[in-house]
PDB file of N, CA, C and O in Angstrom:
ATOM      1  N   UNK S  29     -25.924   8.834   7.749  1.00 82.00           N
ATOM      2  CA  UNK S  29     -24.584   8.882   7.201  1.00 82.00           C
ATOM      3  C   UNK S  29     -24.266   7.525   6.576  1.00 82.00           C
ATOM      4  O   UNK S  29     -24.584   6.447   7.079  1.00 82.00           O
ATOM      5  N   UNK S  30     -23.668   7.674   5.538  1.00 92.00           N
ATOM      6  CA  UNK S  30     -23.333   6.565   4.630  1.00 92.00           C
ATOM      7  C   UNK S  30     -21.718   6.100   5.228  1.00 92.00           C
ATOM      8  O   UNK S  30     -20.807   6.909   5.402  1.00 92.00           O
ATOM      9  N   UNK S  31     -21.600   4.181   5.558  1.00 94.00           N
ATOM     10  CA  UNK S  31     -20.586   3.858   5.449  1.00 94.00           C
ATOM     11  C   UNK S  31     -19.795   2.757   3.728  1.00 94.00           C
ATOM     12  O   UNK S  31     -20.161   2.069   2.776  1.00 94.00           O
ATOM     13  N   UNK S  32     -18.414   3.400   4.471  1.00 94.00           N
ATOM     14  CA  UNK S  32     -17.842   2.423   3.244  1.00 94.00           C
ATOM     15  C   UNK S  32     -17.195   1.210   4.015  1.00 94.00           C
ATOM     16  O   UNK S  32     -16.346   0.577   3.387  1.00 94.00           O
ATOM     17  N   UNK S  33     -17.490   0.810   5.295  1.00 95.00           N
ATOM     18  CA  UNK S  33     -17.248  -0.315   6.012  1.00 95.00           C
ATOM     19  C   UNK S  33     -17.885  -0.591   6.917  1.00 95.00           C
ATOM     20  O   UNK S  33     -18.218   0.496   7.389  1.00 95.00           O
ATOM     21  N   UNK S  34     -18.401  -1.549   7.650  1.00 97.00           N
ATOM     22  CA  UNK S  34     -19.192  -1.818   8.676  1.00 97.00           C
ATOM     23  C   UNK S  34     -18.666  -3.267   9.370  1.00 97.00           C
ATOM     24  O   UNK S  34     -18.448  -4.370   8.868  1.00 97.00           O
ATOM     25  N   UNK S  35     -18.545  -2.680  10.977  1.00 97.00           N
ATOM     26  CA  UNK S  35     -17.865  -3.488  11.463  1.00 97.00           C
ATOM     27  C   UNK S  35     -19.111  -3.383  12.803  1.00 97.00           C
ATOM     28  O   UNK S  35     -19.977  -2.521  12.948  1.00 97.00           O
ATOM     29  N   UNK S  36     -18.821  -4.571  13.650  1.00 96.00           N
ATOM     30  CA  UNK S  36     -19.197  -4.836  15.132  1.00 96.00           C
ATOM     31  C   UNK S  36     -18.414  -4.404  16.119  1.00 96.00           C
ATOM     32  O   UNK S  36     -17.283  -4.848  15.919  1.00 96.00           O
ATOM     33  N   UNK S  37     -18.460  -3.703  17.168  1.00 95.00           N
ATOM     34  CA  UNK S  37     -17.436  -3.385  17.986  1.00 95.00           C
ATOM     35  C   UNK S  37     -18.080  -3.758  19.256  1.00 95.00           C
ATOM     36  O   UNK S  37     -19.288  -3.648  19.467  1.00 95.00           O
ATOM     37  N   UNK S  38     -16.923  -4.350  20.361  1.00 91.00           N
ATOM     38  CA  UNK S  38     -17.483  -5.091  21.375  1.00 91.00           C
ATOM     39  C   UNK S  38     -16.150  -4.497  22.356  1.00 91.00           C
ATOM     40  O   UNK S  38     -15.085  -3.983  22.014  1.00 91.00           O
ATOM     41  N   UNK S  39     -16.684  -4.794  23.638  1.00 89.00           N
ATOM     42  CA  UNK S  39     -15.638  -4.706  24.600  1.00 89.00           C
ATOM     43  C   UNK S  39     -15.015  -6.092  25.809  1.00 89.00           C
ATOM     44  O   UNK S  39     -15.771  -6.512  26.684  1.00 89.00           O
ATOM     45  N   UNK S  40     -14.115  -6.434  25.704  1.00 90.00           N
ATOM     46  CA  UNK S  40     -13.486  -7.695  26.835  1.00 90.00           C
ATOM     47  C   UNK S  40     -13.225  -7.769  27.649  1.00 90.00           C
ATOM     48  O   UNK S  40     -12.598  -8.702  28.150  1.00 90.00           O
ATOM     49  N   UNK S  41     -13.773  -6.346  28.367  1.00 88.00           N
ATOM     50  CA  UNK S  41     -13.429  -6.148  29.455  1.00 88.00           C
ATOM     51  C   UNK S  41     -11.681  -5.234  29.846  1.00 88.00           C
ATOM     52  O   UNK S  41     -11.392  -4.582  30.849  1.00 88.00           O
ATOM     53  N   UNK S  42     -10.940  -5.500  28.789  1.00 94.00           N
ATOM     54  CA  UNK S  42      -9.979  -4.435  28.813  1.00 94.00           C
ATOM     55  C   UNK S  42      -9.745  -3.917  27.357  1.00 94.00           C
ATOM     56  O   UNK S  42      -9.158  -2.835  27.323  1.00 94.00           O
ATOM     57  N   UNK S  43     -10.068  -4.442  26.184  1.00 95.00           N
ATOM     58  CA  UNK S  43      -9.927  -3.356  25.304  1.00 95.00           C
ATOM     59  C   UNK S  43     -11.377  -3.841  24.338  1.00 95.00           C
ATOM     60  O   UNK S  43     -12.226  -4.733  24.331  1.00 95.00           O
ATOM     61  N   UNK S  44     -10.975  -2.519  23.513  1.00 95.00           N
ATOM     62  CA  UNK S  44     -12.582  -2.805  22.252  1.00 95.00           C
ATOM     63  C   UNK S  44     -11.923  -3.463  21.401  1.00 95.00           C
ATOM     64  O   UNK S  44     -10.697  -3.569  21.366  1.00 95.00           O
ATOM     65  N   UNK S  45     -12.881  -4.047  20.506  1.00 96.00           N
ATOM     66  CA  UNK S  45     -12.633  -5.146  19.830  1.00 96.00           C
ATOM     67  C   UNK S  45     -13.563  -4.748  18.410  1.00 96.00           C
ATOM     68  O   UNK S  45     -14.754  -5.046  18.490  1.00 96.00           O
ATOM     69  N   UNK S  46     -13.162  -4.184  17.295  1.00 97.00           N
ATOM     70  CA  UNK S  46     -13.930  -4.269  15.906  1.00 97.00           C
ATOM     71  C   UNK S  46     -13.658  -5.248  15.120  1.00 97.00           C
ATOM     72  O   UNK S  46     -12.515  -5.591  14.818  1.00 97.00           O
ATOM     73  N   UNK S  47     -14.946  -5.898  14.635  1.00 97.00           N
ATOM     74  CA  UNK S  47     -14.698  -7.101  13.132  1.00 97.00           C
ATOM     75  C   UNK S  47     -15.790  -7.143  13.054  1.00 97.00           C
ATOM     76  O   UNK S  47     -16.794  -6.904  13.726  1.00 97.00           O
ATOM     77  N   UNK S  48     -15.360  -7.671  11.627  1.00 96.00           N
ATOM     78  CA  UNK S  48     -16.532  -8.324  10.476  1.00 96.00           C
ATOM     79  C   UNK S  48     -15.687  -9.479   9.963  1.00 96.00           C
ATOM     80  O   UNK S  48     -14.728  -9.911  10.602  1.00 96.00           O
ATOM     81  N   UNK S  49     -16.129 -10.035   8.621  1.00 94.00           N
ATOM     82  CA  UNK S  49     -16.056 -11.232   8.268  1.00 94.00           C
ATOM     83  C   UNK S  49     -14.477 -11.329   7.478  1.00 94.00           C
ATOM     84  O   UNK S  49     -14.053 -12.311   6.868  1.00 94.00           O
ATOM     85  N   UNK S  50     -13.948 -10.355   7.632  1.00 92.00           N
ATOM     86  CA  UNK S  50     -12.657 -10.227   6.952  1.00 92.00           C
ATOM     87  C   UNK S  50     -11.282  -9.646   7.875  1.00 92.00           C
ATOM     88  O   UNK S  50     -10.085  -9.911   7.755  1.00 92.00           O
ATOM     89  N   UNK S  51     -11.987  -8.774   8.806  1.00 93.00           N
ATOM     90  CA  UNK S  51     -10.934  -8.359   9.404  1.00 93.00           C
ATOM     91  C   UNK S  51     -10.908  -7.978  10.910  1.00 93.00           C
ATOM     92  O   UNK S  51     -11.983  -7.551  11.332  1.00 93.00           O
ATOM     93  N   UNK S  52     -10.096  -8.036  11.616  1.00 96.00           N
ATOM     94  CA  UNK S  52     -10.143  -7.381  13.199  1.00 96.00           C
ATOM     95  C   UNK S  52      -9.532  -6.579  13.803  1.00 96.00           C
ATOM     96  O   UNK S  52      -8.349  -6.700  13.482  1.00 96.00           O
ATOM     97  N   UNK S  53      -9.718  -5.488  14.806  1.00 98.00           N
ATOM     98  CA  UNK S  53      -8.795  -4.612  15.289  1.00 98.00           C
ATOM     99  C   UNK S  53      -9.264  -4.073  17.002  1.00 98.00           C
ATOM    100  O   UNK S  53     -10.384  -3.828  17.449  1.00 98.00           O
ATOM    101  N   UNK S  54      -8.381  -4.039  17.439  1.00 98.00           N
ATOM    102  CA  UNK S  54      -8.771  -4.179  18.998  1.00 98.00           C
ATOM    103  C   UNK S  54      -7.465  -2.745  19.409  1.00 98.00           C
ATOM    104  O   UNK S  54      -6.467  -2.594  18.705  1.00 98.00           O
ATOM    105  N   UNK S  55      -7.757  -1.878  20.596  1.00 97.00           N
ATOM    106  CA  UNK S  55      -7.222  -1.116  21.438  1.00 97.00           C
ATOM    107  C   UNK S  55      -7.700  -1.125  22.678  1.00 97.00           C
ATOM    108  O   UNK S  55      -8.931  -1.129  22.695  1.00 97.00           O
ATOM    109  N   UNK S  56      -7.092  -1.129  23.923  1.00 97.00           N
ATOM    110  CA  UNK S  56      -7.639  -0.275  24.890  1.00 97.00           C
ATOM    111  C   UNK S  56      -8.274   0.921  25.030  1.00 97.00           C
ATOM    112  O   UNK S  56      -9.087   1.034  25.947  1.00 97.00           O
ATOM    113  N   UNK S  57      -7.952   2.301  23.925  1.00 96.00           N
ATOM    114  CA  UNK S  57      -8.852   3.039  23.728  1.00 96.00           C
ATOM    115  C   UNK S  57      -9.063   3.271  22.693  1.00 96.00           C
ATOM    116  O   UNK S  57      -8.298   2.985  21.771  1.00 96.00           O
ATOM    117  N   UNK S  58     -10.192   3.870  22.559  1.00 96.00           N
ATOM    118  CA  UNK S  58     -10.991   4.234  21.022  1.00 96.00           C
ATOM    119  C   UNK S  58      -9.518   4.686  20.144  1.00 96.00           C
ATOM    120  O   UNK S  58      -9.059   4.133  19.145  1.00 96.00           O
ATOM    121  N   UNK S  59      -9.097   5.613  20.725  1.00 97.00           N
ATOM    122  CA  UNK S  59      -7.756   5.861  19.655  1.00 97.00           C
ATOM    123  C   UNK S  59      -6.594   4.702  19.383  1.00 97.00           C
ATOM    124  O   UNK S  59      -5.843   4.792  18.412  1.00 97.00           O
ATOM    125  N   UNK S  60      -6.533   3.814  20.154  1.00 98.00           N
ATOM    126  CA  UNK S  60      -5.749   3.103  19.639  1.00 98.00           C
ATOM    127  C   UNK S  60      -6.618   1.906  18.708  1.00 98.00           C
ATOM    128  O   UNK S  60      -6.019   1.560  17.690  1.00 98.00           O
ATOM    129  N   UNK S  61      -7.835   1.305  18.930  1.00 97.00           N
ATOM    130  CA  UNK S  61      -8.909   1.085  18.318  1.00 97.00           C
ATOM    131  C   UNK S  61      -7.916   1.527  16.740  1.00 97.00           C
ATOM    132  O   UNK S  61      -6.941   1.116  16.111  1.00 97.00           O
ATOM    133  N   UNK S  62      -9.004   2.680  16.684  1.00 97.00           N
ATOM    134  CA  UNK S  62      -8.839   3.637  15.054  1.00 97.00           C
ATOM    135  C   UNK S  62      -7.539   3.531  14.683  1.00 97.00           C
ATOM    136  O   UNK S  62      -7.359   3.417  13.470  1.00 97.00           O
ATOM    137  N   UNK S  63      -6.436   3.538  15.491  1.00 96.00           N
ATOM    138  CA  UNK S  63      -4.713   3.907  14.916  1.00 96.00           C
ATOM    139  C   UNK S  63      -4.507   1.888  14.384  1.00 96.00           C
ATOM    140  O   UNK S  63      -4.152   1.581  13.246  1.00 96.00           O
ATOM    141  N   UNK S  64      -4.787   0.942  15.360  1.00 97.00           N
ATOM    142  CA  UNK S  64      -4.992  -0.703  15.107  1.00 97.00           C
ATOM    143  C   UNK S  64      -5.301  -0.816  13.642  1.00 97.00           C
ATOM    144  O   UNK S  64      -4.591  -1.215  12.720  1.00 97.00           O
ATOM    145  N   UNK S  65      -7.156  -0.142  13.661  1.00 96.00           N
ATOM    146  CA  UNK S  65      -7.840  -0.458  12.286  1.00 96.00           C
ATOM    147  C   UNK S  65      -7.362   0.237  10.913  1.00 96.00           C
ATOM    148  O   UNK S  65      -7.340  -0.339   9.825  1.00 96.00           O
ATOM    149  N   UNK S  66      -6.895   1.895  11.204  1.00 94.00           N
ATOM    150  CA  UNK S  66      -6.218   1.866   9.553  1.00 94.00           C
ATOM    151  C   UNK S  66      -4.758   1.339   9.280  1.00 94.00           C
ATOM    152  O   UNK S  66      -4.242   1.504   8.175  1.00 94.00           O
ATOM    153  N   UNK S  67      -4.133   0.731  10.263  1.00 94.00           N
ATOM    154  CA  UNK S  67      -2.901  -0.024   9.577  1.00 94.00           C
ATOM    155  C   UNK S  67      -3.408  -1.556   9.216  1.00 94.00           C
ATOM    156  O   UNK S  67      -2.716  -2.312   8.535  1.00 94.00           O
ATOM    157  N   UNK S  68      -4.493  -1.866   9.668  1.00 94.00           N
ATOM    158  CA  UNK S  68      -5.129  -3.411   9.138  1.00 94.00           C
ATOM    159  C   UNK S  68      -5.096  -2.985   7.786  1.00 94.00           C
ATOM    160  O   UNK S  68      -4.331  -3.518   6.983  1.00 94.00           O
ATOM    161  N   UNK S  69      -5.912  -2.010   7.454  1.00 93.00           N
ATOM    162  CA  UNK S  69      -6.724  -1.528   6.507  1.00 93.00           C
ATOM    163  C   UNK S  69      -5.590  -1.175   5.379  1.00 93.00           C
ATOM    164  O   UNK S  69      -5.730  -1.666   4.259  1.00 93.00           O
ATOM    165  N   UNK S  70      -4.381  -0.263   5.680  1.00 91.00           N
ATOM    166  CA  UNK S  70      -3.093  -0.013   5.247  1.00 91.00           C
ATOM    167  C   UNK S  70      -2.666  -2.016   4.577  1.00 91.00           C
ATOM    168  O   UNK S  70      -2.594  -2.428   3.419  1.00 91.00           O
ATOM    169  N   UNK S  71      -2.533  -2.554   5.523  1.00 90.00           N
ATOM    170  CA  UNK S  71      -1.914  -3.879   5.163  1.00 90.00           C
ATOM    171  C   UNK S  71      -2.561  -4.808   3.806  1.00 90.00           C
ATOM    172  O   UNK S  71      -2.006  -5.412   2.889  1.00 90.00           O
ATOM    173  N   UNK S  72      -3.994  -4.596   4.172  1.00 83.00           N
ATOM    174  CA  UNK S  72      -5.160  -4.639   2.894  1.00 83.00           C
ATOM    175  C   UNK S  72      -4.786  -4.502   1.998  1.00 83.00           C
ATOM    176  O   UNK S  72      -4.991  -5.306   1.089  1.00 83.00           O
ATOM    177  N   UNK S  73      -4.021  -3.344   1.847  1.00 80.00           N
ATOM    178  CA  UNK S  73      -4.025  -2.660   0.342  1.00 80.00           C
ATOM    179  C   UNK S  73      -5.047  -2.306  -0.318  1.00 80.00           C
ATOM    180  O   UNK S  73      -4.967  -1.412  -1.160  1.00 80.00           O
ATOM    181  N   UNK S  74      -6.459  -3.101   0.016  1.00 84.00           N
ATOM    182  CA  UNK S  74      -7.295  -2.529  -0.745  1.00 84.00           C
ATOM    183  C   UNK S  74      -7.912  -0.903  -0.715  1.00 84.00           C
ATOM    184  O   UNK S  74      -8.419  -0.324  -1.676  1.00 84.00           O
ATOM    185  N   UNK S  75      -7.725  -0.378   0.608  1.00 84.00           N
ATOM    186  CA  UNK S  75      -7.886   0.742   0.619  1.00 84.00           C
ATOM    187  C   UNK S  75      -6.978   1.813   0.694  1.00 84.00           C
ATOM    188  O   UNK S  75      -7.326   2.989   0.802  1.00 84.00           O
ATOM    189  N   UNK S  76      -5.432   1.282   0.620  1.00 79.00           N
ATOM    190  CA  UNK S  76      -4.780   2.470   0.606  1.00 79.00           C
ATOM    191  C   UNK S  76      -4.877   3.447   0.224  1.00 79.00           C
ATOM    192  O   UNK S  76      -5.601   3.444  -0.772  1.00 79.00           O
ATOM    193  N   UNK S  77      -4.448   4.569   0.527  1.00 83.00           N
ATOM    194  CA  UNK S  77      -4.505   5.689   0.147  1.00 83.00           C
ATOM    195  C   UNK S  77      -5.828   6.256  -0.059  1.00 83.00           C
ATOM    196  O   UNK S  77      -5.950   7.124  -0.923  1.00 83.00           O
ATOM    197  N   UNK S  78      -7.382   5.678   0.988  1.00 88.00           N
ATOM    198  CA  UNK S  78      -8.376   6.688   1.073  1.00 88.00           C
ATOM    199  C   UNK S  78      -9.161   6.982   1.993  1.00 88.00           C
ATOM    200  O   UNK S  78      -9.053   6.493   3.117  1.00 88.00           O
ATOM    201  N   UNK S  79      -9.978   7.738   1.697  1.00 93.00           N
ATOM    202  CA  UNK S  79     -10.370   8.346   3.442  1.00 93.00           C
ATOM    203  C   UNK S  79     -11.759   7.202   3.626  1.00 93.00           C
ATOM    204  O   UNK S  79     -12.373   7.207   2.559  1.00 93.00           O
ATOM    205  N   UNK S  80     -12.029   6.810   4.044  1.00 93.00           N
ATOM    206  CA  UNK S  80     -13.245   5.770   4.644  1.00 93.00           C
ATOM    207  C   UNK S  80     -13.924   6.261   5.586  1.00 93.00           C
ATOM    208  O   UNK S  80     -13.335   6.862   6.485  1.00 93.00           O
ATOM    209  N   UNK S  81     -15.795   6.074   5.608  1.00 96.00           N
ATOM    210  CA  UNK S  81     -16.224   6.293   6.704  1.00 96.00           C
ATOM    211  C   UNK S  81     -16.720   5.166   7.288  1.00 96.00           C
ATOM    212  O   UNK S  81     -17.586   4.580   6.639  1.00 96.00           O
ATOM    213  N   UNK S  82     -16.387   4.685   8.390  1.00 97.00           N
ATOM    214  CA  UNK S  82     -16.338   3.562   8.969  1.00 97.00           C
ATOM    215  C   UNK S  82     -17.327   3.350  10.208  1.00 97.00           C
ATOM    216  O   UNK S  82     -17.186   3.991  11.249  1.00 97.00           O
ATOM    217  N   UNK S  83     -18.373   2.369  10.014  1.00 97.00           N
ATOM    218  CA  UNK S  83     -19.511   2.456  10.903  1.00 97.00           C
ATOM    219  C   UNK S  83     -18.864   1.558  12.265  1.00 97.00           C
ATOM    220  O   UNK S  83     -17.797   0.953  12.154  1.00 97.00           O
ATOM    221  N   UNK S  84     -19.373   1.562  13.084  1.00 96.00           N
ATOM    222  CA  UNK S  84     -19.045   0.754  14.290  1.00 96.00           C
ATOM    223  C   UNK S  84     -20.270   0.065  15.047  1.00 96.00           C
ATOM    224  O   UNK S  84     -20.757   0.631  16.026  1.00 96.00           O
ATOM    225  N   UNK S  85     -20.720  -1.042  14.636  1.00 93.00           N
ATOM    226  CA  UNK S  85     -21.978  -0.763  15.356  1.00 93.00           C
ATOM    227  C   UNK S  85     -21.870  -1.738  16.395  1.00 93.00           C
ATOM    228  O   UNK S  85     -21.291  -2.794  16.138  1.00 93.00           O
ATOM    229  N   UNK S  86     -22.521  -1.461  17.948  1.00 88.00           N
ATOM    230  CA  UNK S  86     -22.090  -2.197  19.085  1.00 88.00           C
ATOM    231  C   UNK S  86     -22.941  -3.421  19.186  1.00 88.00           C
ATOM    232  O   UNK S  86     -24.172  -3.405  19.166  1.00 88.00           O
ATOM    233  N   UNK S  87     -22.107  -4.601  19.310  1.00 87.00           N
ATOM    234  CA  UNK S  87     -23.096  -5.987  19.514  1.00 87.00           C
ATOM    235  C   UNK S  87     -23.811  -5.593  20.908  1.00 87.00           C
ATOM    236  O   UNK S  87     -23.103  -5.305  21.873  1.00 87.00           O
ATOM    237  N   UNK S  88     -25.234  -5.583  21.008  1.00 81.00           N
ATOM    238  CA  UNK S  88     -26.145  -5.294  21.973  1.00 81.00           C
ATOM    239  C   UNK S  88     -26.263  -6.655  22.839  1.00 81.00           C
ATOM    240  O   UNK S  88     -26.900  -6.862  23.872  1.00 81.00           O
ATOM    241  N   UNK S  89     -25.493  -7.456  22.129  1.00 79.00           N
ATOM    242  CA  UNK S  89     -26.061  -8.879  22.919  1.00 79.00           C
ATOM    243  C   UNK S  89     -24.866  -9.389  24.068  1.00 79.00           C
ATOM    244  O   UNK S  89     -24.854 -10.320  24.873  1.00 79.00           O
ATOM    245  N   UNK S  90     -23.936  -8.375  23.753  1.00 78.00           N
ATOM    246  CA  UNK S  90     -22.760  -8.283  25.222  1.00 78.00           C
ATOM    247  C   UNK S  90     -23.500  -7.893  26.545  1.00 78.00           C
ATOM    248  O   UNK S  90     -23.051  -8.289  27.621  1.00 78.00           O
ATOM    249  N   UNK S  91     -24.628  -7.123  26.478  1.00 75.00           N
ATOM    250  CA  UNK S  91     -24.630  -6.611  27.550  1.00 75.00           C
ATOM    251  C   UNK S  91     -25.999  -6.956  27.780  1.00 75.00           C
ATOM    252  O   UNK S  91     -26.790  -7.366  26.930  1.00 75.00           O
ATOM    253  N   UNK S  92     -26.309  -6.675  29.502  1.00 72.00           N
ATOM    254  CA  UNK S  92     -27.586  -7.013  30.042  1.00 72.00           C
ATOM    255  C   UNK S  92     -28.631  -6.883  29.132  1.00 72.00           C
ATOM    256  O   UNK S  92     -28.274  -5.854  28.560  1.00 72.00           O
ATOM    257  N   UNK S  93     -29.596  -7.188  28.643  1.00 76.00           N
ATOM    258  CA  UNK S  93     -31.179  -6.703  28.236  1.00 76.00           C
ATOM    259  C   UNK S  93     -31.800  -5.371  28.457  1.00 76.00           C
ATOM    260  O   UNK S  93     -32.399  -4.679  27.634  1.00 76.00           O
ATOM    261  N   UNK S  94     -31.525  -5.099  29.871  1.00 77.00           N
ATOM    262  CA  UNK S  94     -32.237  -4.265  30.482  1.00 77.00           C
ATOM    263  C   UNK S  94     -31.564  -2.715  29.959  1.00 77.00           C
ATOM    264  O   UNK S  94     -32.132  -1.623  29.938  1.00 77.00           O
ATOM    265  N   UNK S  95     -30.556  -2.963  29.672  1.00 73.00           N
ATOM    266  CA  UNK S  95     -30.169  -1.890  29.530  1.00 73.00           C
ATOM    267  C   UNK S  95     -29.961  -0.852  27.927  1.00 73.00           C
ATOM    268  O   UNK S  95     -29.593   0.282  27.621  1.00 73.00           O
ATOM    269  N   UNK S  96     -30.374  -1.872  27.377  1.00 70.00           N
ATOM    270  CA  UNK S  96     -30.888  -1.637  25.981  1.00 70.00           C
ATOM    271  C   UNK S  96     -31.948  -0.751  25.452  1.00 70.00           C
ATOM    272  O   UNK S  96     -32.102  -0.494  24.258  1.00 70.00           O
ATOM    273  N   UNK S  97     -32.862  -0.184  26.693  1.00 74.00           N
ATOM    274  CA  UNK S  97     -33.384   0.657  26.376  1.00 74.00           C
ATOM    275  C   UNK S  97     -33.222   1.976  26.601  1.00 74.00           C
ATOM    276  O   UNK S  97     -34.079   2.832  26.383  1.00 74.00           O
ATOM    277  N   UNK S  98     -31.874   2.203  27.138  1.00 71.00           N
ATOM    278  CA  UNK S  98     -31.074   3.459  27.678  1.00 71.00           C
ATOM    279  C   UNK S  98     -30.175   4.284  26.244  1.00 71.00           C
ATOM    280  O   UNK S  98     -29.009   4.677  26.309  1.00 71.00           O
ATOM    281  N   UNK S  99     -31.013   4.384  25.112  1.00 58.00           N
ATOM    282  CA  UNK S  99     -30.084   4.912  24.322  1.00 58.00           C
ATOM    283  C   UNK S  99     -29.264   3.678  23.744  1.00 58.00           C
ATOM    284  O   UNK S  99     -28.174   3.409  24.249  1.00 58.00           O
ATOM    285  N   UNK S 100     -29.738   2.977  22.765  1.00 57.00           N
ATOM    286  CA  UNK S 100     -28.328   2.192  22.670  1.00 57.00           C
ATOM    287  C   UNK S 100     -27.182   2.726  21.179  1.00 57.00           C
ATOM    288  O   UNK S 100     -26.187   2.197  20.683  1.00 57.00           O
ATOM    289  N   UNK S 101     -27.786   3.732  20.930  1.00 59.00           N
ATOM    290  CA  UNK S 101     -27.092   4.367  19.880  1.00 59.00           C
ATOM    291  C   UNK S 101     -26.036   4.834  20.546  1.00 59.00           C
ATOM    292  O   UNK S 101     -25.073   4.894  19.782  1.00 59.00           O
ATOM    293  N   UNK S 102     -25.799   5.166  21.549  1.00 63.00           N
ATOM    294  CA  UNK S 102     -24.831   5.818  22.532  1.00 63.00           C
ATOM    295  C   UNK S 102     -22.977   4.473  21.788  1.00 63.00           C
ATOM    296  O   UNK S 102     -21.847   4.783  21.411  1.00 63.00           O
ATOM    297  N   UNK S 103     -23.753   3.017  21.963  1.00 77.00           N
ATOM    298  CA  UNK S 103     -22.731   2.747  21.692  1.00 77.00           C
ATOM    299  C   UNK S 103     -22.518   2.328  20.433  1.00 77.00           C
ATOM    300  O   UNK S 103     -22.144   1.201  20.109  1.00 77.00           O
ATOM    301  N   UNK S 104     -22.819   3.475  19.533  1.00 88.00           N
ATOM    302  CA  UNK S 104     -22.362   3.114  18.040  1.00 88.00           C
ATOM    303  C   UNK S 104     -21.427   4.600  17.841  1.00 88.00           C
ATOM    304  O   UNK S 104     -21.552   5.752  18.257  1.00 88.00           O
ATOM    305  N   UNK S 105     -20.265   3.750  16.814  1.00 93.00           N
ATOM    306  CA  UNK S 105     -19.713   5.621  16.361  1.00 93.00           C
ATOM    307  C   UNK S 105     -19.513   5.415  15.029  1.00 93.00           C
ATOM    308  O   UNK S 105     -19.880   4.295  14.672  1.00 93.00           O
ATOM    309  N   UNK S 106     -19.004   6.188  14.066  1.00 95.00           N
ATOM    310  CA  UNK S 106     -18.552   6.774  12.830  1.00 95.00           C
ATOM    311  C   UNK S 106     -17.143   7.103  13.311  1.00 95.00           C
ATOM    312  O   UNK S 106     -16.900   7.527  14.440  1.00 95.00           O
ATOM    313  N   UNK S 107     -16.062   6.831  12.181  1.00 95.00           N
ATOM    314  CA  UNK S 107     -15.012   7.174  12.381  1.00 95.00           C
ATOM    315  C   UNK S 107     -14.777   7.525  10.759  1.00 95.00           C
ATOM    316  O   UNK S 107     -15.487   7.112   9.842  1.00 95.00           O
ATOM    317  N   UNK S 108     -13.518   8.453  10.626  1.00 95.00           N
ATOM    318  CA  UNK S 108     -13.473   9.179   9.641  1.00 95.00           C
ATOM    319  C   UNK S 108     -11.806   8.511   9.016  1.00 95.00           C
ATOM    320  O   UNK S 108     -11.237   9.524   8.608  1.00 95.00           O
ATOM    321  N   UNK S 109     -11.064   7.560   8.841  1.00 94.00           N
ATOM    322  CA  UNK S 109      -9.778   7.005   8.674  1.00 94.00           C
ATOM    323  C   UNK S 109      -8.788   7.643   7.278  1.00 94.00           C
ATOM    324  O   UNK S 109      -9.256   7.757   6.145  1.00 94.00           O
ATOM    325  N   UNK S 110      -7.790   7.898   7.541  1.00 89.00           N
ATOM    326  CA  UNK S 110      -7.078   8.391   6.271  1.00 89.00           C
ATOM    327  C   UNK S 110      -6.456   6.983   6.043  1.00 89.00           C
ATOM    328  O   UNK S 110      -5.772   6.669   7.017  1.00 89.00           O
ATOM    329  N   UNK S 111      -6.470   6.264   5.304  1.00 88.00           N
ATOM    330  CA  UNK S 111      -5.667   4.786   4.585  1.00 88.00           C
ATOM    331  C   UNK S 111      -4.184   5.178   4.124  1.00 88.00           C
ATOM    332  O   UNK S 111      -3.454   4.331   3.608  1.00 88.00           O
TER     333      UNK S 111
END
């Protein structure tokens, strides 16, 4: 699947945390996450008014080593945003 944004998403222990080199957006849950990132995205202007598919991909280097070989696609998602 093709994105039109690609971000890092990490967790702090109480909420997730997405960025890249321009922008950031954090929730306690994935939905507030996504509701955070299209009003960033809204504020932008650059994407108002369109639908984006938005990669998430999880920094692997938050977490133990060991556990990296358990699926680590598990913590990547696609999100689908109306701007």
């Amino acid at each position: 699947m093709k994105s039109d944004l690609d971000l890092v998403i990490t967790h702090d222990g109480e909420k997730w945390i997405a960025r890249n080199e321009t922008l950031s957006a954090e929730g306690g849950t994935f939905a507030e996450l996504d509701a955070d990132l299209a009003g960033k995205l809204r504020e932008s202007e650059r994407y108002r008014g369109t639908r984006l598919t938005v990669f998430m991909g999880f920094d692997m280097t938050t977490i133990p080593s060991w556990i990296h070989q358990y699926a680590p696609h598990y913590f990547n998602r696609y999100v689908h945003l109306e701007v």
